[in-house]
Structures are given as structure tokens and as C-alpha cells.
Amino acid sequence: GAGVSQSPSNKVTEKGKDVELRCDPISGHTALYWYRQSLGQGLEFLIYFQGNSAPDKSGLPSDRFSAERTGGSVSTLTIQRTQQEDSAVYLCASSPRGGGSTDTQYFGPGTRLTVL
Amino acid sequence: AQSVSQHNHHVILSEAASLELGCNYSYGGTVNLFWYVQYPGQHLQLLLKYFSGDPLVKGIKGFEAEFIKSKFSFNLRKPSVQWSDTAEYFCAVTRAGFQKLVFGTGTRLLVSP
């Protein structure tokens, strides 16, 4: 597609429920990233994929968070047993090359997650 | 802690005023520097980046930034702002060999017509 797409655009859930957030990167981009943007913490890195493997998971805040990528394309971020502090905008980005540190990351519109 | 600092959280300017937004980082070693912008209702997009060469980098929409290694700074400038520059601006850094962007807290710019 023309850009990174994410779904859903908005998700409201109850505390304790599981949620899945989806990211479709730009076609042909090999690197994929998840970030979250919240009022208290700003923009934070969560996880980076190179192809289907995740060499850097250092930003995942707890074991309730997991992510996978299949076919070197679509990625799903799963949050189990959601808590109110998980409320944030979850952003996905992709980059065209091998995920080098100079690569431009292209961001999607985000999924706004609200945990009641 | 190693971080990226943006000292101005909110900036209000009139059209045609000059803009300078500060960004400092505290990482040693080789870094790559980025400015991203988020216009109201839109997603983050790259304004400009620096990773080597001329420390004065020109980006889209008339923006430029200067990397001053001795000051660990990468300030964003524009000589004459427009109402359409109203947005939130984020400075970000990657360290050589690492892919994750570390962002500053952002600066909200409001340009009044």
C-alpha cells in the first residue's frame, strides 16, 4: 500500500481483557517497529522486527505485551489482561532496508487504545 | 540517564517570525539525528535527518537543522513560519548499530495568522 496502515484506529476495552493491534507495513519494507505515545511517557520504543524475528524487544513494558510478525509483512501487537496504564496511542513504523540506524522510519496513523 | 531533551514544550509565534527549537542528546559515540513532525490529525512524518557529512541539513518545507557535536545539539530552524507549520515537533536519535528511535518529549508549535 501507499503507507503504513494500522487497525483498528480506535479500541476501547475493559480492564483485564486482551487486545490485538494490527500493523500493515509499506510493501517491501523489511524492518518494522512498534512504539507507543502516551501523555505521561511521550513516545517510547516497544519492539523492532527484522523480517519475522525480533532482535530488540527491550521496550516491551511487561510480559503482558507480545508481538509477532508473519510472512515478513503484517505484525500483531497483543496486550493481555489490559490495565488502565496501557491506554495510549500505539504506533507502527516500517523502514525499507535492513533496519539500519540511519533508516527513515515511516509511521502509521496509530491505534488509540482506551482501557476503562 | 541517556536521553533526548527538548527544552521548549510550547511555542507560540506569529506568522513570518523565525523559529528555533532546541534539541540536546546525552549519548556518547556516533548518533543519527532526526526531526519528525506531527500535524493536527496526521501521523508522524520525517522533516529531516542527519547521519554524516555537512552538519547543516535541509529538510522539507524550508526547515533546516544544525548538528553541533561539541554541544550535543541538533536544533531545528525555519526563517519564517507559516500558519500551516502549526504542529508538534519531535527530535529523535538512533545510536549507531541500534535501530530504535529515542524521542524527545516534543514541542507544540502554534503559529497565529
JSON list of C-alpha atoms in Angstrom, two decimals:
[
{"chain": "A", "resi": 1, "resn": "GLY", "atom": "CA", "xyz": [0.00, 0.00, 0.00]},
{"chain": "A", "resi": 2, "resn": "ALA", "atom": "CA", "xyz": [0.87, 3.64, -0.11]},
{"chain": "A", "resi": 3, "resn": "GLY", "atom": "CA", "xyz": [1.68, 3.91, 3.56]},
{"chain": "A", "resi": 4, "resn": "VAL", "atom": "CA", "xyz": [1.74, 2.05, 6.84]},
{"chain": "A", "resi": 5, "resn": "SER", "atom": "CA", "xyz": [-1.77, 1.11, 7.90]},
{"chain": "A", "resi": 6, "resn": "GLN", "atom": "CA", "xyz": [-2.98, 0.16, 11.33]},
{"chain": "A", "resi": 7, "resn": "SER", "atom": "CA", "xyz": [-6.20, -1.30, 12.62]},
{"chain": "A", "resi": 8, "resn": "PRO", "atom": "CA", "xyz": [-8.36, -0.64, 14.43]},
{"chain": "A", "resi": 9, "resn": "SER", "atom": "CA", "xyz": [-7.98, 3.12, 14.57]},
{"chain": "A", "resi": 10, "resn": "ASN", "atom": "CA", "xyz": [-9.66, 3.19, 17.96]},
{"chain": "A", "resi": 11, "resn": "LYS", "atom": "CA", "xyz": [-10.15, 0.47, 20.52]},
{"chain": "A", "resi": 12, "resn": "VAL", "atom": "CA", "xyz": [-11.99, 0.74, 23.80]},
{"chain": "A", "resi": 13, "resn": "THR", "atom": "CA", "xyz": [-11.72, -2.22, 26.12]},
{"chain": "A", "resi": 14, "resn": "GLU", "atom": "CA", "xyz": [-12.37, -3.13, 29.70]},
{"chain": "A", "resi": 15, "resn": "LYS", "atom": "CA", "xyz": [-9.62, -3.69, 32.20]},
{"chain": "A", "resi": 16, "resn": "GLY", "atom": "CA", "xyz": [-8.49, -7.30, 32.18]},
{"chain": "A", "resi": 17, "resn": "LYS", "atom": "CA", "xyz": [-9.43, -8.04, 28.57]},
{"chain": "A", "resi": 18, "resn": "ASP", "atom": "CA", "xyz": [-6.92, -8.95, 25.86]},
{"chain": "A", "resi": 19, "resn": "VAL", "atom": "CA", "xyz": [-6.48, -6.79, 22.75]},
{"chain": "A", "resi": 20, "resn": "GLU", "atom": "CA", "xyz": [-4.78, -7.27, 19.40]},
{"chain": "A", "resi": 21, "resn": "LEU", "atom": "CA", "xyz": [-3.48, -4.40, 17.32]},
{"chain": "A", "resi": 22, "resn": "ARG", "atom": "CA", "xyz": [-2.54, -4.88, 13.69]},
{"chain": "A", "resi": 23, "resn": "CYS", "atom": "CA", "xyz": [0.07, -3.21, 11.50]},
{"chain": "A", "resi": 24, "resn": "ASP", "atom": "CA", "xyz": [0.49, -3.50, 7.74]},
{"chain": "A", "resi": 25, "resn": "PRO", "atom": "CA", "xyz": [3.85, -2.04, 6.75]},
{"chain": "A", "resi": 26, "resn": "ILE", "atom": "CA", "xyz": [4.73, -0.45, 3.45]},
{"chain": "A", "resi": 27, "resn": "SER", "atom": "CA", "xyz": [5.12, -3.20, 0.86]},
{"chain": "A", "resi": 28, "resn": "GLY", "atom": "CA", "xyz": [8.71, -4.39, 0.64]},
{"chain": "A", "resi": 29, "resn": "HIS", "atom": "CA", "xyz": [9.84, -2.85, 3.90]},
{"chain": "A", "resi": 30, "resn": "THR", "atom": "CA", "xyz": [11.84, -5.40, 5.83]},
{"chain": "A", "resi": 31, "resn": "ALA", "atom": "CA", "xyz": [12.03, -3.65, 9.19]},
{"chain": "A", "resi": 32, "resn": "LEU", "atom": "CA", "xyz": [9.01, -2.98, 11.40]},
{"chain": "A", "resi": 33, "resn": "TYR", "atom": "CA", "xyz": [8.77, -1.13, 14.70]},
{"chain": "A", "resi": 34, "resn": "TRP", "atom": "CA", "xyz": [6.18, -0.60, 17.40]},
{"chain": "A", "resi": 35, "resn": "TYR", "atom": "CA", "xyz": [6.11, 2.50, 19.58]},
{"chain": "A", "resi": 36, "resn": "ARG", "atom": "CA", "xyz": [3.55, 3.94, 21.94]},
{"chain": "A", "resi": 37, "resn": "GLN", "atom": "CA", "xyz": [2.67, 7.53, 22.63]},
{"chain": "A", "resi": 38, "resn": "SER", "atom": "CA", "xyz": [1.15, 8.40, 25.98]},
{"chain": "A", "resi": 39, "resn": "LEU", "atom": "CA", "xyz": [0.67, 11.59, 27.94]},
{"chain": "A", "resi": 40, "resn": "GLY", "atom": "CA", "xyz": [2.92, 10.60, 30.77]},
{"chain": "A", "resi": 41, "resn": "GLN", "atom": "CA", "xyz": [5.72, 8.87, 28.90]},
{"chain": "A", "resi": 42, "resn": "GLY", "atom": "CA", "xyz": [5.86, 10.52, 25.48]},
{"chain": "A", "resi": 43, "resn": "LEU", "atom": "CA", "xyz": [6.94, 8.39, 22.52]},
{"chain": "A", "resi": 44, "resn": "GLU", "atom": "CA", "xyz": [8.51, 5.10, 23.59]},
{"chain": "A", "resi": 45, "resn": "PHE", "atom": "CA", "xyz": [10.00, 2.27, 21.60]},
{"chain": "A", "resi": 46, "resn": "LEU", "atom": "CA", "xyz": [8.47, -1.15, 22.18]},
{"chain": "A", "resi": 47, "resn": "ILE", "atom": "CA", "xyz": [9.89, -3.71, 19.73]},
{"chain": "A", "resi": 48, "resn": "TYR", "atom": "CA", "xyz": [11.73, -3.99, 16.41]},
{"chain": "A", "resi": 49, "resn": "PHE", "atom": "CA", "xyz": [11.37, -6.71, 13.78]},
{"chain": "A", "resi": 50, "resn": "GLN", "atom": "CA", "xyz": [13.80, -7.59, 11.04]},
{"chain": "A", "resi": 51, "resn": "GLY", "atom": "CA", "xyz": [11.84, -9.92, 8.82]},
{"chain": "A", "resi": 52, "resn": "ASN", "atom": "CA", "xyz": [9.93, -12.22, 11.16]},
{"chain": "A", "resi": 53, "resn": "SER", "atom": "CA", "xyz": [12.42, -12.12, 14.01]},
{"chain": "A", "resi": 54, "resn": "ALA", "atom": "CA", "xyz": [12.60, -9.56, 16.80]},
{"chain": "A", "resi": 55, "resn": "PRO", "atom": "CA", "xyz": [16.22, -8.77, 17.65]},
{"chain": "A", "resi": 56, "resn": "ASP", "atom": "CA", "xyz": [15.20, -5.96, 20.00]},
{"chain": "A", "resi": 57, "resn": "LYS", "atom": "CA", "xyz": [12.30, -6.40, 22.41]},
{"chain": "A", "resi": 58, "resn": "SER", "atom": "CA", "xyz": [13.81, -4.16, 25.04]},
{"chain": "A", "resi": 59, "resn": "GLY", "atom": "CA", "xyz": [10.92, -1.70, 25.15]},
{"chain": "A", "resi": 60, "resn": "LEU", "atom": "CA", "xyz": [8.12, -4.12, 25.95]},
{"chain": "A", "resi": 61, "resn": "PRO", "atom": "CA", "xyz": [6.96, -2.92, 29.39]},
{"chain": "A", "resi": 62, "resn": "SER", "atom": "CA", "xyz": [5.87, -6.28, 30.80]},
{"chain": "A", "resi": 63, "resn": "ASP", "atom": "CA", "xyz": [5.24, -9.88, 29.87]},
{"chain": "A", "resi": 64, "resn": "ARG", "atom": "CA", "xyz": [1.63, -8.95, 29.15]},
{"chain": "A", "resi": 65, "resn": "PHE", "atom": "CA", "xyz": [2.90, -7.43, 25.91]},
{"chain": "A", "resi": 66, "resn": "SER", "atom": "CA", "xyz": [3.90, -9.58, 22.96]},
{"chain": "A", "resi": 67, "resn": "ALA", "atom": "CA", "xyz": [4.22, -9.14, 19.23]},
{"chain": "A", "resi": 68, "resn": "GLU", "atom": "CA", "xyz": [4.68, -11.28, 16.20]},
{"chain": "A", "resi": 69, "resn": "ARG", "atom": "CA", "xyz": [5.26, -10.77, 12.53]},
{"chain": "A", "resi": 70, "resn": "THR", "atom": "CA", "xyz": [4.36, -13.26, 9.85]},
{"chain": "A", "resi": 71, "resn": "GLY", "atom": "CA", "xyz": [5.47, -13.56, 6.24]},
{"chain": "A", "resi": 72, "resn": "GLY", "atom": "CA", "xyz": [7.81, -10.62, 6.73]},
{"chain": "A", "resi": 73, "resn": "SER", "atom": "CA", "xyz": [4.79, -8.36, 6.49]},
{"chain": "A", "resi": 74, "resn": "VAL", "atom": "CA", "xyz": [1.86, -7.97, 8.88]},
{"chain": "A", "resi": 75, "resn": "SER", "atom": "CA", "xyz": [2.55, -7.61, 12.58]},
{"chain": "A", "resi": 76, "resn": "THR", "atom": "CA", "xyz": [0.25, -8.02, 15.56]},
{"chain": "A", "resi": 77, "resn": "LEU", "atom": "CA", "xyz": [0.84, -6.48, 18.97]},
{"chain": "A", "resi": 78, "resn": "THR", "atom": "CA", "xyz": [-1.05, -8.29, 21.71]},
{"chain": "A", "resi": 79, "resn": "ILE", "atom": "CA", "xyz": [-1.70, -6.91, 25.17]},
{"chain": "A", "resi": 80, "resn": "GLN", "atom": "CA", "xyz": [-3.05, -9.42, 27.66]},
{"chain": "A", "resi": 81, "resn": "ARG", "atom": "CA", "xyz": [-5.04, -8.53, 30.75]},
{"chain": "A", "resi": 82, "resn": "THR", "atom": "CA", "xyz": [-5.08, -4.85, 29.87]},
{"chain": "A", "resi": 83, "resn": "GLN", "atom": "CA", "xyz": [-4.58, -2.24, 32.57]},
{"chain": "A", "resi": 84, "resn": "GLN", "atom": "CA", "xyz": [-5.57, 1.40, 32.59]},
{"chain": "A", "resi": 85, "resn": "GLU", "atom": "CA", "xyz": [-1.94, 2.45, 32.25]},
{"chain": "A", "resi": 86, "resn": "ASP", "atom": "CA", "xyz": [-1.87, 0.68, 28.87]},
{"chain": "A", "resi": 87, "resn": "SER", "atom": "CA", "xyz": [-4.09, 3.44, 27.47]},
{"chain": "A", "resi": 88, "resn": "ALA", "atom": "CA", "xyz": [-2.05, 5.14, 24.76]},
{"chain": "A", "resi": 89, "resn": "VAL", "atom": "CA", "xyz": [-1.69, 5.54, 21.02]},
{"chain": "A", "resi": 90, "resn": "TYR", "atom": "CA", "xyz": [0.21, 2.58, 19.61]},
{"chain": "A", "resi": 91, "resn": "LEU", "atom": "CA", "xyz": [2.24, 3.48, 16.56]},
{"chain": "A", "resi": 92, "resn": "CYS", "atom": "CA", "xyz": [3.74, 1.20, 13.96]},
{"chain": "A", "resi": 93, "resn": "ALA", "atom": "CA", "xyz": [6.56, 2.17, 11.62]},
{"chain": "A", "resi": 94, "resn": "SER", "atom": "CA", "xyz": [8.44, 0.46, 8.85]},
{"chain": "A", "resi": 95, "resn": "SER", "atom": "CA", "xyz": [11.70, 1.10, 7.03]},
{"chain": "A", "resi": 96, "resn": "PRO", "atom": "CA", "xyz": [12.84, -0.09, 3.65]},
{"chain": "A", "resi": 97, "resn": "ARG", "atom": "CA", "xyz": [16.27, -1.51, 4.19]},
{"chain": "A", "resi": 98, "resn": "GLY", "atom": "CA", "xyz": [17.76, -3.73, 6.80]},
{"chain": "A", "resi": 99, "resn": "GLY", "atom": "CA", "xyz": [16.64, -1.57, 9.67]},
{"chain": "A", "resi": 100, "resn": "GLY", "atom": "CA", "xyz": [19.91, 0.31, 9.85]},
{"chain": "A", "resi": 101, "resn": "SER", "atom": "CA", "xyz": [20.20, 3.10, 12.37]},
{"chain": "A", "resi": 102, "resn": "THR", "atom": "CA", "xyz": [20.19, 5.74, 9.61]},
{"chain": "A", "resi": 103, "resn": "ASP", "atom": "CA", "xyz": [17.00, 4.46, 8.00]},
{"chain": "A", "resi": 104, "resn": "THR", "atom": "CA", "xyz": [13.96, 6.69, 7.84]},
{"chain": "A", "resi": 105, "resn": "GLN", "atom": "CA", "xyz": [11.09, 5.11, 9.69]},
{"chain": "A", "resi": 106, "resn": "TYR", "atom": "CA", "xyz": [7.66, 5.69, 8.12]},
{"chain": "A", "resi": 107, "resn": "PHE", "atom": "CA", "xyz": [4.88, 5.85, 10.66]},
{"chain": "A", "resi": 108, "resn": "GLY", "atom": "CA", "xyz": [1.28, 4.74, 10.51]},
{"chain": "A", "resi": 109, "resn": "PRO", "atom": "CA", "xyz": [-1.70, 6.66, 11.91]},
{"chain": "A", "resi": 110, "resn": "GLY", "atom": "CA", "xyz": [-1.74, 4.70, 15.15]},
{"chain": "A", "resi": 111, "resn": "THR", "atom": "CA", "xyz": [-4.31, 2.81, 17.18]},
{"chain": "A", "resi": 112, "resn": "ARG", "atom": "CA", "xyz": [-5.77, 4.74, 20.10]},
{"chain": "A", "resi": 113, "resn": "LEU", "atom": "CA", "xyz": [-6.33, 2.26, 22.93]},
{"chain": "A", "resi": 114, "resn": "THR", "atom": "CA", "xyz": [-8.53, 3.22, 25.87]},
{"chain": "A", "resi": 115, "resn": "VAL", "atom": "CA", "xyz": [-8.75, 0.85, 28.80]},
{"chain": "A", "resi": 116, "resn": "LEU", "atom": "CA", "xyz": [-11.74, 1.54, 31.05]},
{"chain": "B", "resi": 1, "resn": "ALA", "atom": "CA", "xyz": [20.13, 8.54, 32.07]},
{"chain": "B", "resi": 2, "resn": "GLN", "atom": "CA", "xyz": [20.81, 8.76, 28.39]},
{"chain": "B", "resi": 3, "resn": "SER", "atom": "CA", "xyz": [18.08, 10.79, 26.78]},
{"chain": "B", "resi": 4, "resn": "VAL", "atom": "CA", "xyz": [16.90, 13.36, 24.29]},
{"chain": "B", "resi": 5, "resn": "SER", "atom": "CA", "xyz": [15.81, 16.75, 25.62]},
{"chain": "B", "resi": 6, "resn": "GLN", "atom": "CA", "xyz": [13.58, 19.31, 24.04]},
{"chain": "B", "resi": 7, "resn": "HIS", "atom": "CA", "xyz": [13.51, 22.34, 26.26]},
{"chain": "B", "resi": 8, "resn": "ASN", "atom": "CA", "xyz": [10.58, 24.18, 24.73]},
{"chain": "B", "resi": 9, "resn": "HIS", "atom": "CA", "xyz": [7.33, 22.37, 25.35]},
{"chain": "B", "resi": 10, "resn": "HIS", "atom": "CA", "xyz": [5.06, 25.03, 23.89]},
{"chain": "B", "resi": 11, "resn": "VAL", "atom": "CA", "xyz": [5.98, 27.79, 21.46]},
{"chain": "B", "resi": 12, "resn": "ILE", "atom": "CA", "xyz": [3.63, 30.44, 20.12]},
{"chain": "B", "resi": 13, "resn": "LEU", "atom": "CA", "xyz": [4.71, 32.56, 17.17]},
{"chain": "B", "resi": 14, "resn": "SER", "atom": "CA", "xyz": [3.16, 34.95, 14.71]},
{"chain": "B", "resi": 15, "resn": "GLU", "atom": "CA", "xyz": [3.39, 34.24, 11.01]},
{"chain": "B", "resi": 16, "resn": "ALA", "atom": "CA", "xyz": [6.71, 35.32, 9.45]},
{"chain": "B", "resi": 17, "resn": "ALA", "atom": "CA", "xyz": [8.54, 35.03, 12.76]},
{"chain": "B", "resi": 18, "resn": "SER", "atom": "CA", "xyz": [11.71, 32.97, 12.88]},
{"chain": "B", "resi": 19, "resn": "LEU", "atom": "CA", "xyz": [11.73, 29.62, 14.64]},
{"chain": "B", "resi": 20, "resn": "GLU", "atom": "CA", "xyz": [14.39, 27.74, 16.54]},
{"chain": "B", "resi": 21, "resn": "LEU", "atom": "CA", "xyz": [13.55, 24.61, 18.52]},
{"chain": "B", "resi": 22, "resn": "GLY", "atom": "CA", "xyz": [16.21, 23.17, 20.75]},
{"chain": "B", "resi": 23, "resn": "CYS", "atom": "CA", "xyz": [17.23, 19.52, 20.94]},
{"chain": "B", "resi": 24, "resn": "ASN", "atom": "CA", "xyz": [20.03, 18.05, 23.01]},
{"chain": "B", "resi": 25, "resn": "TYR", "atom": "CA", "xyz": [21.02, 14.45, 23.48]},
{"chain": "B", "resi": 26, "resn": "SER", "atom": "CA", "xyz": [23.21, 12.79, 26.03]},
{"chain": "B", "resi": 27, "resn": "TYR", "atom": "CA", "xyz": [24.56, 9.75, 24.18]},
{"chain": "B", "resi": 28, "resn": "GLY", "atom": "CA", "xyz": [28.26, 9.32, 23.58]},
{"chain": "B", "resi": 29, "resn": "GLY", "atom": "CA", "xyz": [29.59, 7.85, 20.38]},
{"chain": "B", "resi": 30, "resn": "THR", "atom": "CA", "xyz": [28.07, 8.03, 16.93]},
{"chain": "B", "resi": 31, "resn": "VAL", "atom": "CA", "xyz": [24.45, 9.08, 16.71]},
{"chain": "B", "resi": 32, "resn": "ASN", "atom": "CA", "xyz": [21.96, 9.70, 13.94]},
{"chain": "B", "resi": 33, "resn": "LEU", "atom": "CA", "xyz": [19.56, 12.58, 14.43]},
{"chain": "B", "resi": 34, "resn": "PHE", "atom": "CA", "xyz": [16.04, 13.13, 13.20]},
{"chain": "B", "resi": 35, "resn": "TRP", "atom": "CA", "xyz": [13.28, 15.70, 13.38]},
{"chain": "B", "resi": 36, "resn": "TYR", "atom": "CA", "xyz": [9.75, 14.40, 12.92]},
{"chain": "B", "resi": 37, "resn": "VAL", "atom": "CA", "xyz": [6.60, 16.48, 12.72]},
{"chain": "B", "resi": 38, "resn": "GLN", "atom": "CA", "xyz": [3.01, 15.59, 13.56]},
{"chain": "B", "resi": 39, "resn": "TYR", "atom": "CA", "xyz": [0.43, 17.94, 12.02]},
{"chain": "B", "resi": 40, "resn": "PRO", "atom": "CA", "xyz": [-3.00, 18.01, 13.68]},
{"chain": "B", "resi": 41, "resn": "GLY", "atom": "CA", "xyz": [-4.86, 14.80, 12.87]},
{"chain": "B", "resi": 42, "resn": "GLN", "atom": "CA", "xyz": [-1.99, 13.38, 10.87]},
{"chain": "B", "resi": 43, "resn": "HIS", "atom": "CA", "xyz": [0.69, 10.81, 11.50]},
{"chain": "B", "resi": 44, "resn": "LEU", "atom": "CA", "xyz": [4.35, 11.41, 12.26]},
{"chain": "B", "resi": 45, "resn": "GLN", "atom": "CA", "xyz": [6.43, 12.29, 9.24]},
{"chain": "B", "resi": 46, "resn": "LEU", "atom": "CA", "xyz": [10.11, 12.98, 8.74]},
{"chain": "B", "resi": 47, "resn": "LEU", "atom": "CA", "xyz": [11.23, 16.59, 8.38]},
{"chain": "B", "resi": 48, "resn": "LEU", "atom": "CA", "xyz": [14.95, 15.93, 8.07]},
{"chain": "B", "resi": 49, "resn": "LYS", "atom": "CA", "xyz": [17.75, 13.74, 9.31]},
{"chain": "B", "resi": 50, "resn": "TYR", "atom": "CA", "xyz": [21.49, 13.82, 9.81]},
{"chain": "B", "resi": 51, "resn": "PHE", "atom": "CA", "xyz": [23.89, 10.93, 9.94]},
{"chain": "B", "resi": 52, "resn": "SER", "atom": "CA", "xyz": [27.11, 12.19, 8.33]},
{"chain": "B", "resi": 53, "resn": "GLY", "atom": "CA", "xyz": [28.62, 14.92, 6.18]},
{"chain": "B", "resi": 54, "resn": "ASP", "atom": "CA", "xyz": [27.59, 18.56, 6.23]},
{"chain": "B", "resi": 55, "resn": "PRO", "atom": "CA", "xyz": [26.26, 19.29, 9.71]},
{"chain": "B", "resi": 56, "resn": "LEU", "atom": "CA", "xyz": [23.74, 21.76, 8.29]},
{"chain": "B", "resi": 57, "resn": "VAL", "atom": "CA", "xyz": [20.87, 19.70, 6.98]},
{"chain": "B", "resi": 58, "resn": "LYS", "atom": "CA", "xyz": [17.99, 21.00, 4.90]},
{"chain": "B", "resi": 59, "resn": "GLY", "atom": "CA", "xyz": [14.62, 19.33, 5.04]},
{"chain": "B", "resi": 60, "resn": "ILE", "atom": "CA", "xyz": [11.15, 19.73, 3.67]},
{"chain": "B", "resi": 61, "resn": "LYS", "atom": "CA", "xyz": [9.04, 22.88, 3.87]},
{"chain": "B", "resi": 62, "resn": "GLY", "atom": "CA", "xyz": [12.01, 25.20, 4.40]},
{"chain": "B", "resi": 63, "resn": "PHE", "atom": "CA", "xyz": [13.20, 23.63, 7.64]},
{"chain": "B", "resi": 64, "resn": "GLU", "atom": "CA", "xyz": [16.86, 23.11, 8.44]},
{"chain": "B", "resi": 65, "resn": "ALA", "atom": "CA", "xyz": [18.83, 21.81, 11.40]},
{"chain": "B", "resi": 66, "resn": "GLU", "atom": "CA", "xyz": [22.42, 22.08, 12.50]},
{"chain": "B", "resi": 67, "resn": "PHE", "atom": "CA", "xyz": [24.33, 19.31, 14.23]},
{"chain": "B", "resi": 68, "resn": "ILE", "atom": "CA", "xyz": [26.85, 20.71, 16.71]},
{"chain": "B", "resi": 69, "resn": "LYS", "atom": "CA", "xyz": [28.74, 17.74, 18.04]},
{"chain": "B", "resi": 70, "resn": "SER", "atom": "CA", "xyz": [30.55, 19.66, 20.79]},
{"chain": "B", "resi": 71, "resn": "LYS", "atom": "CA", "xyz": [27.21, 20.81, 22.20]},
{"chain": "B", "resi": 72, "resn": "PHE", "atom": "CA", "xyz": [25.37, 17.51, 21.64]},
{"chain": "B", "resi": 73, "resn": "SER", "atom": "CA", "xyz": [22.72, 19.58, 19.89]},
{"chain": "B", "resi": 74, "resn": "PHE", "atom": "CA", "xyz": [20.56, 19.37, 16.79]},
{"chain": "B", "resi": 75, "resn": "ASN", "atom": "CA", "xyz": [18.40, 22.48, 16.74]},
{"chain": "B", "resi": 76, "resn": "LEU", "atom": "CA", "xyz": [15.63, 22.95, 14.20]},
{"chain": "B", "resi": 77, "resn": "ARG", "atom": "CA", "xyz": [15.23, 26.28, 12.44]},
{"chain": "B", "resi": 78, "resn": "LYS", "atom": "CA", "xyz": [12.98, 28.00, 9.97]},
{"chain": "B", "resi": 79, "resn": "PRO", "atom": "CA", "xyz": [13.49, 31.63, 8.97]},
{"chain": "B", "resi": 80, "resn": "SER", "atom": "CA", "xyz": [9.81, 32.48, 8.51]},
{"chain": "B", "resi": 81, "resn": "VAL", "atom": "CA", "xyz": [6.99, 30.31, 9.85]},
{"chain": "B", "resi": 82, "resn": "GLN", "atom": "CA", "xyz": [3.56, 29.93, 8.35]},
{"chain": "B", "resi": 83, "resn": "TRP", "atom": "CA", "xyz": [0.22, 29.14, 9.94]},
{"chain": "B", "resi": 84, "resn": "SER", "atom": "CA", "xyz": [0.47, 25.70, 8.33]},
{"chain": "B", "resi": 85, "resn": "ASP", "atom": "CA", "xyz": [3.55, 24.94, 10.44]},
{"chain": "B", "resi": 86, "resn": "THR", "atom": "CA", "xyz": [1.32, 24.56, 13.49]},
{"chain": "B", "resi": 87, "resn": "ALA", "atom": "CA", "xyz": [2.18, 21.07, 14.67]},
{"chain": "B", "resi": 88, "resn": "GLU", "atom": "CA", "xyz": [4.09, 19.06, 17.25]},
{"chain": "B", "resi": 89, "resn": "TYR", "atom": "CA", "xyz": [7.79, 18.60, 16.55]},
{"chain": "B", "resi": 90, "resn": "PHE", "atom": "CA", "xyz": [9.83, 15.69, 17.83]},
{"chain": "B", "resi": 91, "resn": "CYS", "atom": "CA", "xyz": [13.58, 15.34, 17.93]},
{"chain": "B", "resi": 92, "resn": "ALA", "atom": "CA", "xyz": [14.83, 11.74, 17.88]},
{"chain": "B", "resi": 93, "resn": "VAL", "atom": "CA", "xyz": [18.10, 9.87, 17.98]},
{"chain": "B", "resi": 94, "resn": "THR", "atom": "CA", "xyz": [19.34, 6.46, 16.98]},
{"chain": "B", "resi": 95, "resn": "ARG", "atom": "CA", "xyz": [22.69, 5.23, 18.17]},
{"chain": "B", "resi": 96, "resn": "ALA", "atom": "CA", "xyz": [24.97, 3.59, 15.65]},
{"chain": "B", "resi": 97, "resn": "GLY", "atom": "CA", "xyz": [24.16, -0.11, 15.47]},
{"chain": "B", "resi": 98, "resn": "PHE", "atom": "CA", "xyz": [20.75, 0.32, 17.10]},
{"chain": "B", "resi": 99, "resn": "GLN", "atom": "CA", "xyz": [17.51, 0.73, 15.23]},
{"chain": "B", "resi": 100, "resn": "LYS", "atom": "CA", "xyz": [15.19, 2.18, 17.84]},
{"chain": "B", "resi": 101, "resn": "LEU", "atom": "CA", "xyz": [14.37, 5.85, 17.78]},
{"chain": "B", "resi": 102, "resn": "VAL", "atom": "CA", "xyz": [14.63, 7.59, 21.13]},
{"chain": "B", "resi": 103, "resn": "PHE", "atom": "CA", "xyz": [12.35, 10.60, 21.09]},
{"chain": "B", "resi": 104, "resn": "GLY", "atom": "CA", "xyz": [12.32, 13.86, 22.95]},
{"chain": "B", "resi": 105, "resn": "THR", "atom": "CA", "xyz": [9.12, 14.95, 24.65]},
{"chain": "B", "resi": 106, "resn": "GLY", "atom": "CA", "xyz": [8.05, 17.09, 21.73]},
{"chain": "B", "resi": 107, "resn": "THR", "atom": "CA", "xyz": [7.40, 20.79, 21.19]},
{"chain": "B", "resi": 108, "resn": "ARG", "atom": "CA", "xyz": [3.94, 22.05, 20.33]},
{"chain": "B", "resi": 109, "resn": "LEU", "atom": "CA", "xyz": [4.18, 24.99, 17.95]},
{"chain": "B", "resi": 110, "resn": "LEU", "atom": "CA", "xyz": [1.23, 27.27, 17.41]},
{"chain": "B", "resi": 111, "resn": "VAL", "atom": "CA", "xyz": [1.54, 29.84, 14.64]},
{"chain": "B", "resi": 112, "resn": "SER", "atom": "CA", "xyz": [-1.05, 32.56, 14.75]},
{"chain": "B", "resi": 113, "resn": "PRO", "atom": "CA", "xyz": [-2.09, 34.16, 11.46]}
]
